[in-house]
Short mmCIF file of C-alpha atoms in Angstrom, two decimals:
data_model
loop_
_atom_site.label_atom_id
_atom_site.label_comp_id
_atom_site.label_asym_id
_atom_site.label_seq_id
_atom_site.Cartn_x
_atom_site.Cartn_y
_atom_site.Cartn_z
CA UNK A 1 2.87 15.89 31.47
CA UNK A 2 2.68 11.97 31.89
CA UNK A 3 4.14 9.47 29.33
CA UNK A 4 0.98 9.79 27.38
CA UNK A 5 0.95 12.93 27.11
CA UNK A 6 3.49 12.69 24.35
CA UNK A 7 1.20 10.68 22.03
CA UNK A 8 -1.11 12.49 19.58
CA UNK A 9 -4.65 12.71 20.42
CA UNK A 10 -6.66 13.70 17.37
CA UNK A 11 -6.18 13.66 13.62
CA UNK A 12 -5.37 17.50 13.89
CA UNK A 13 -2.82 16.56 15.99
CA UNK A 14 -1.47 13.57 13.27
CA UNK A 15 -1.82 16.46 10.83
CA UNK A 16 -0.07 18.82 12.26
CA UNK A 17 3.04 15.96 12.96
CA UNK A 18 2.87 15.11 9.48
CA UNK A 19 3.14 18.65 8.53
CA UNK A 20 6.24 19.54 10.58
CA UNK A 21 8.13 16.50 9.58
CA UNK A 22 7.67 18.36 5.85
CA UNK A 23 8.85 21.51 6.91
CA UNK A 24 12.05 19.66 8.44
CA UNK A 25 12.63 17.76 5.46
CA UNK A 26 12.00 20.82 3.07
CA UNK A 27 14.55 22.71 5.35
CA UNK A 28 16.90 20.02 5.87
CA UNK A 29 16.97 18.77 2.17
CA UNK A 30 15.21 20.81 -0.35
CA UNK A 31 15.58 24.98 0.30
CA UNK A 32 16.99 24.97 -3.29
CA UNK A 33 15.36 22.30 -5.45
CA UNK A 34 14.67 22.47 -9.92
CA UNK A 35 11.19 20.16 -10.35
CA UNK A 36 11.27 17.08 -8.80
CA UNK A 37 15.44 17.23 -8.35
CA UNK A 38 16.56 18.02 -5.28
CA UNK A 39 19.51 20.44 -4.85
CA UNK A 40 20.39 21.29 -1.54
CA UNK A 41 19.36 22.20 1.82
CA UNK A 42 20.21 23.66 4.85
CA UNK A 43 21.72 20.27 5.94
CA UNK A 44 23.79 20.72 3.08
CA UNK A 45 24.85 24.41 2.90
CA UNK A 46 25.67 24.32 6.76
CA UNK A 47 28.12 21.53 6.26
CA UNK A 48 29.78 23.69 3.57
CA UNK A 49 30.69 26.74 5.73
CA UNK A 50 33.73 26.53 7.47
CA UNK A 51 32.13 26.84 11.13
CA UNK A 52 33.09 23.49 12.98
CA UNK A 53 29.94 21.71 14.82
CA UNK A 54 27.59 24.03 12.96
CA UNK A 55 26.21 21.43 10.70
CA UNK A 56 26.08 18.54 13.57
CA UNK A 57 23.82 20.34 15.73
CA UNK A 58 21.70 20.88 13.07
CA UNK A 59 21.97 17.61 11.48
CA UNK A 60 21.37 16.00 15.23
CA UNK A 61 18.46 18.48 16.08
CA UNK A 62 16.80 18.24 12.96
CA UNK A 63 17.11 14.16 13.54
CA UNK A 64 15.57 14.35 16.83
CA UNK A 65 12.97 16.37 15.79
CA UNK A 66 12.07 13.85 13.11
CA UNK A 67 12.23 10.75 15.49
CA UNK A 68 10.05 12.78 18.24
CA UNK A 69 7.56 13.53 15.37
CA UNK A 70 7.70 10.13 14.74
CA UNK A 71 6.97 8.59 18.32
CA UNK A 72 4.16 11.09 18.46
CA UNK A 73 2.58 9.80 15.21
CA UNK A 74 2.73 5.80 16.62
CA UNK A 75 5.04 4.94 13.68
CA UNK A 76 6.08 1.37 13.46
CA UNK A 77 9.38 0.40 15.37
CA UNK A 78 10.65 -0.54 12.17
CA UNK A 79 10.11 2.81 10.91
CA UNK A 80 11.88 4.71 14.03
CA UNK A 81 14.72 2.11 13.57
CA UNK A 82 15.05 2.65 10.12
CA UNK A 83 14.78 6.00 10.50
CA UNK A 84 17.35 6.11 13.18
CA UNK A 85 20.07 4.35 11.05
CA UNK A 86 19.55 6.90 8.37
CA UNK A 87 19.98 9.84 10.36
CA UNK A 88 22.79 8.11 12.35
CA UNK A 89 24.33 7.65 8.69
CA UNK A 90 23.84 11.64 8.13
CA UNK A 91 25.14 12.68 11.30
CA UNK A 92 28.50 10.65 11.24
CA UNK A 93 28.87 12.28 7.57
CA UNK A 94 28.34 15.76 8.78
CA UNK A 95 30.59 14.88 12.50
CA UNK A 96 33.67 13.39 9.95
CA UNK A 97 33.47 16.90 8.06
CA UNK A 98 33.52 18.79 11.31
CA UNK A 99 36.50 16.93 12.44
CA UNK A 100 37.99 16.89 9.09
CA UNK A 101 37.47 21.51 8.84
CA UNK A 102 39.28 21.70 12.08
CA UNK A 103 42.54 20.11 10.88
CA UNK A 104 45.29 22.61 10.65
CA UNK A 105 46.01 23.61 7.19
CA UNK A 106 43.85 20.99 5.19
CA UNK A 107 40.91 22.08 6.93
CA UNK A 108 39.21 24.22 4.37
CA UNK A 109 40.03 21.89 1.27
CA UNK A 110 39.22 18.28 2.49
CA UNK A 111 36.19 19.34 4.95
CA UNK A 112 34.39 20.08 1.24
CA UNK A 113 34.63 16.40 0.89
CA UNK A 114 32.55 15.12 3.28
CA UNK A 115 30.58 18.53 3.08
CA UNK A 116 30.26 17.77 -0.58
CA UNK A 117 28.73 13.89 0.43
CA UNK A 118 26.27 15.47 3.39
CA UNK A 119 25.22 17.90 0.51
CA UNK A 120 24.09 15.06 -1.55
CA UNK A 121 23.61 12.64 1.05
CA UNK A 122 19.83 13.77 1.86
CA UNK A 123 19.07 11.65 5.06
CA UNK A 124 16.34 14.02 6.81
CA UNK A 125 14.68 13.62 3.24
CA UNK A 126 14.86 9.49 3.42
CA UNK A 127 13.73 9.77 7.15
CA UNK A 128 10.76 11.93 6.99
CA UNK A 129 9.50 10.22 3.61
CA UNK A 130 9.47 7.06 5.60
CA UNK A 131 8.03 8.62 8.67
CA UNK A 132 4.93 10.32 6.52
CA UNK A 133 4.67 7.05 4.37
CA UNK A 134 3.57 5.14 7.69
CA UNK A 135 1.66 7.98 8.74
CA UNK A 136 -0.53 8.05 5.54
CA UNK A 137 -0.63 3.75 5.58
CA UNK A 138 -1.77 4.15 9.12
CA UNK A 139 -6.15 4.63 10.05
CA UNK A 140 -6.10 7.02 12.83
CA UNK A 141 -8.99 6.02 14.93
CA UNK A 142 -10.14 9.26 17.50
CA UNK A 143 -11.19 7.19 21.07
CA UNK A 144 -10.21 3.57 22.30
CA UNK A 145 -10.92 0.53 20.72
CA UNK A 146 -13.85 -1.83 22.07
CA UNK A 147 -14.37 -5.40 20.31
CA UNK A 148 -17.26 -4.38 18.41
CA UNK A 149 -15.38 -0.95 17.05
CA UNK A 150 -12.64 -2.87 16.66
CA UNK A 151 -14.20 -4.71 13.63
CA UNK A 152 -15.90 -2.25 12.09
CA UNK A 153 -12.63 -0.51 12.10
CA UNK A 154 -10.99 -3.39 10.71
CA UNK A 155 -13.42 -3.45 8.14
CA UNK A 156 -12.89 0.56 7.24
CA UNK A 157 -8.78 0.13 7.20
CA UNK A 158 -9.58 -2.71 4.33
CA UNK A 159 -11.70 -0.57 2.47
CA UNK A 160 -9.58 2.65 2.32
CA UNK A 161 -6.95 2.28 0.05
CA UNK A 162 -3.22 2.26 1.50
CA UNK A 163 -4.45 1.79 4.92
CA UNK A 164 -2.27 -0.69 6.31
CA UNK A 165 -2.33 -0.72 10.10
CA UNK A 166 -5.00 1.20 13.18
CA UNK A 167 -3.96 3.34 16.08
CA UNK A 168 -6.23 4.26 18.36
CA UNK A 169 -5.64 8.14 19.30
CA UNK A 170 -7.62 7.79 22.63
#
C-alpha cells in the first residue's frame, strides 16, 4: 500500500469518512443526550470507572481515528492542528485522571474530579465537528485537475453554497 492509498478516492469514500467521524463523535461524547444537549459518552463513562488506563487508551485511540479520517479526507492543515490540540487536551485530562486513580487511599475520590472534567470536556465531539465542517466546506472532485476543468470547478464551487475549497480525489 503506497502513501496515496490512504487518501479518499471517491465521493463515496468521503461520505464513509464523514459517517465514521460521526460514529466516533456520537460514541465518545453523546451516548446519553437529551435533545441537543450532550450529557455523556463512552469517553466520560470510562473516565468515571475506577480502572486506571482504560479511559486514556480509549481517548487516544478515538482521537487517532478522527485524525486519520481527517487526513484521508484531506482537511486543511489548520483543521488538523486544531483537532490535534483539542484531542491532546482531552487525552491530557484523561491521563491526569488515570494517574490520580492509582494514588493509594485518595485515588477513587480524587479521581472523580478530573473524571468529571473529562466527562464534561467533549474533545472528541469538538474535533469531529471541526473535521466534519471542513468536509462540508470542500467541493470534492473525482479525478485530477486540468486547467480547463479547474476553471469550471472553481465556478461550481463559488456557485455552491458553503463551499470554500476544491480537492481533487484522483
